[in-house]
Amino acid sequence: METIEFDVVVKKMAQQIKHYLITLVGKTDTEATDEEFYRALSWVLREEVMVNWTATYHTHIQKNAKRLYYFSLEWLPGRLFVNNVTNISSIDMVKRLLKYMNREYQRVINAEHEPGLGNGGLGRLAACFLDSLATKNYPAMGYGLRYQYGIFEQELWFGVQVERPDCWLLTEFPWELRKDAYATMVKYGGRVVTKLNEHNEEIHHLVDYEDVRALPYDIPIVGYGEKQDFSALTLRLWTTKESPRNFQIARFNAGDLSDANKNVSITDVLYPNDKNSLGLFMRIKQEYLLVTSSLQDIFRQYFLMHKTLDEFPNLIRIQINDTHPALVIAELMRILTEEHHVPWGKAFEIVRTCCSYTNHTVLKESLEEWDRSIISEILPRQMKIIEKINFEFCNQVRAKFPNNEEKVRKMSIIENQKVRMANLAIVGSHKVNGVAELHSEILKRDLFPEFEEMRPGLFTNVTNGVTQRRWLLSCNPKLAKMITDLIGKEWITDFPKITKLAEFAQDRDVQDHFHMIKLENKKRLVNALVKYKQDRYGPNVDLKKEFFLEADAMFDVLVKRIHEYKRQLMKALHVIMLYNDIKKDPNSVLIKRKVIIAGKAAPGYEMAKNIIRLFYILSNKINTDPIVGQKLKVSFIENYNVSKAEIIIPAADLSNQISAAGQEASGTGNMKFSMNGAMTIGTDDGANIEMRKAVTDKWWPFAFGSSSDELKKLSESKSYHPEDILHKDTQIREAMDLLKSGELADNEVEHEVLQAIYNSLVTGYDRDRYFVLKDLRPYYDAQKKVEELYANPRKWAEFAIHNMAAMGQFSSDESVRHYAENIWDLKPIAIDPEELARVRKDFKESDRCFFA
């Protein structure tokens, strides 16, 4: 855009911002707060997005497009402002606008509250997929819940995790639109009245039920485009908070305060603690609300263009993201048979044609199993349908495998009065996919082999990916510019083109530039952490004890949800071993190291909370030690979220992907770190295996640990004895002794935490079930290789650039292409230029002052 035209646009945008500030906030631009200014700026930019958003939807309707509906209980879109501005190629214009209006860019964008709608990789993956679907012009829509208080905001008080409400809706969220016309009614409880329909099949009607109103809010998901023809898809989030009828005033007036609010609160918090009955009931209510409201909305949209259900299985695709939306199988059957009078057999064919299921875990505790009695109480009709599906399916299994009741038991949806949600999703889907090659193989070989035997080809693999637009172009602009200057900008929408970067890995100027950018990103992270500490504890807080303020240390990073299988505990033990090494000989380590940990523990997960407290204890001990603190620092960053990840990941030198082999389905953080020039120290688990294959062993020097087959054999044979490692390995024994002795602790409570961690590894029946001690020595040795390579900056840069260049296949653009071709049979449909022009014309004609 020419400079003169640029300035004209900037001045027009400034006038529009002033207009919104006066008319919607009641302030002029000079007196508005940063948050108020941010909202006005977002409203201005949203107008541009709204034109394309409307035209995209109209295009899909007019072309009678087959559409994907992506069901996910978690969404982690992150802050939308910078991502949207980046995707519509307007970042420079916005910066010039803010300068023109005497506003500081960073202060304005930091005023945005981040939607706390997910817990980790599952929600972030869903957001990446929707970004890629929009960018690649696939007709699609996402469905989720609008959690009033997110999952929770994490605070640490003396190392203890405290959960606070995540008040992301404390002020108006400018990117969402309330859609009252599309509200749905959700029926809970009640009694079933069974009747026969015209097909002589039982239909279950509900009486004496409880009605809850679900209200949708829409968020535009903007695809990337350098011109004005970008697509924008819809993320529709349901809430029970904004519907007055959900508040039961009669019960309130009778003094029953908790029951009066129970339906208002259904969408308050993601993952209510299901270790108590109230949380369990709420969890199932959430999952059903997502499913039934979204299906009602899908049918509403379908019947805008069709009078019969004939085309429904040809035009509708529903992706079940993990087991949480698995009730879609039963609810879609109910709607088809009860409301649209479709015969049972034909209805099941439609369900299986439309639905597919992505499994994200091999952990038994994560494969949801709900009490049959609870589902019968909350959702009696759906339980009847699940029972019939299971009855017919078990008979099919018996016909396929006569006299094999053990196989029937393993495949049954209902077992021991529990409803297995994964089995329900598998039975009702035409395709089931894992999210990395190893994970998909484990699903077929170990977790669900009977289903693969019964329906060969049912299981497939689609390796996860992340969008390079947020996780490189937006969050690491200087590195993105370096890449574009070297190989052009095609990588932004065609990430396999990144392979060209390998041609520059040995270029000394490129290596120097790479290190300069990494150092600047480290300084940015340190400055952000310093500001956070000063805001939290006051300007006089002693920062030197926690930070290498000059940011010249190696940043050794492990950030993800806290769970034993992810083995943050192994990282902690490595830190203790380093502590002992430096105590004995400060010259035994070659480099300064800054260990950065972040992640949330589930509110009811005691051991995960103990691990967080262990890092607090270690940081207190190490950061204040006059000798060790010169070489090693430890920081636990509170309230890890997308915004923090966007600062941490570009600054990382070393990415820890150290889960026990065979436990991590895929991982996506591993991809983000590699894209941003971090080296990986990792086990052969999840997508690490495919990343290693793409990078090649020559440039992947820090692989370590037991294979999934080795660990499986140890588990099955019960031949692993972690205490043997303590007898053989002096360094590990000394590290463990520090846990047990209490030397690290400041008080008896901390000592008890350390003792509990020690006991989990070396005592009891299920000790060290994720093989932390078994892989600790290989991990320590691999970290020695890290030190040696990092001590040679040019070689380190060469290796890092080769890793970046090999990440092309790990873009979510590639993932959605595989889904579209192999599971959904979905074709891209670009926004119709004539429809876009018509909508834009209507908008411009309406955008006028009415009074002189």
mmCIF file of C-alpha atoms in Angstrom, residues 186-192 206-212 262-263 266 277-289 327 331 370-384:
data_model
loop_
_atom_site.group_PDB
_atom_site.id
_atom_site.type_symbol
_atom_site.label_atom_id
_atom_site.label_comp_id
_atom_site.label_asym_id
_atom_site.label_seq_id
_atom_site.Cartn_x
_atom_site.Cartn_y
_atom_site.Cartn_z
ATOM 1 C CA VAL A 186 -31.560 -28.592 26.779
ATOM 2 C CA LYS A 187 -33.532 -31.222 28.679
ATOM 3 C CA TYR A 188 -32.108 -32.889 31.797
ATOM 4 C CA GLY A 189 -33.584 -35.508 34.118
ATOM 5 C CA GLY A 190 -37.231 -36.398 33.862
ATOM 6 C CA ARG A 191 -39.005 -39.706 33.184
ATOM 7 C CA VAL A 192 -39.046 -41.744 30.011
ATOM 8 C CA LEU A 206 -39.385 -37.337 28.104
ATOM 9 C CA VAL A 207 -41.748 -35.897 30.705
ATOM 10 C CA ASP A 208 -41.226 -33.998 33.948
ATOM 11 C CA TYR A 209 -37.830 -32.841 32.739
ATOM 12 C CA GLU A 210 -35.802 -29.765 33.584
ATOM 13 C CA ASP A 211 -35.370 -27.216 30.773
ATOM 14 C CA VAL A 212 -32.121 -25.268 30.480
ATOM 15 C CA LYS A 262 -27.286 -24.925 39.517
ATOM 16 C CA ASN A 263 -28.393 -24.481 35.883
ATOM 17 C CA ILE A 266 -23.293 -25.345 34.176
ATOM 18 C CA SER A 277 -20.640 -36.167 42.895
ATOM 19 C CA LEU A 278 -21.565 -32.534 42.218
ATOM 20 C CA GLY A 279 -18.581 -32.081 39.902
ATOM 21 C CA LEU A 280 -19.326 -35.368 38.147
ATOM 22 C CA PHE A 281 -22.967 -34.400 37.499
ATOM 23 C CA MET A 282 -21.818 -30.990 36.220
ATOM 24 C CA ARG A 283 -19.237 -32.570 33.897
ATOM 25 C CA ILE A 284 -21.818 -34.820 32.232
ATOM 26 C CA LYS A 285 -24.250 -31.923 31.952
ATOM 27 C CA GLN A 286 -21.566 -29.851 30.207
ATOM 28 C CA GLU A 287 -20.787 -32.607 27.723
ATOM 29 C CA TYR A 288 -24.433 -33.124 26.862
ATOM 30 C CA LEU A 289 -25.131 -29.398 26.572
ATOM 31 C CA LEU A 327 -22.615 -38.399 23.544
ATOM 32 C CA GLU A 331 -28.049 -37.721 20.764
ATOM 33 C CA TRP A 370 -19.266 -42.676 33.592
ATOM 34 C CA ASP A 371 -21.564 -44.455 36.025
ATOM 35 C CA ARG A 372 -24.527 -45.909 34.216
ATOM 36 C CA SER A 373 -26.807 -44.819 37.068
ATOM 37 C CA ILE A 374 -25.705 -41.182 36.785
ATOM 38 C CA ILE A 375 -26.272 -41.015 33.021
ATOM 39 C CA SER A 376 -29.665 -42.690 33.558
ATOM 40 C CA GLU A 377 -30.569 -39.993 36.064
ATOM 41 C CA ILE A 378 -29.354 -36.993 34.030
ATOM 42 C CA LEU A 379 -30.038 -38.295 30.498
ATOM 43 C CA PRO A 380 -32.557 -41.153 30.684
ATOM 44 C CA ARG A 381 -33.432 -41.126 26.957
ATOM 45 C CA GLN A 382 -29.825 -41.161 25.874
ATOM 46 C CA MET A 383 -29.051 -44.032 28.259
ATOM 47 C CA LYS A 384 -31.856 -46.087 26.676
#
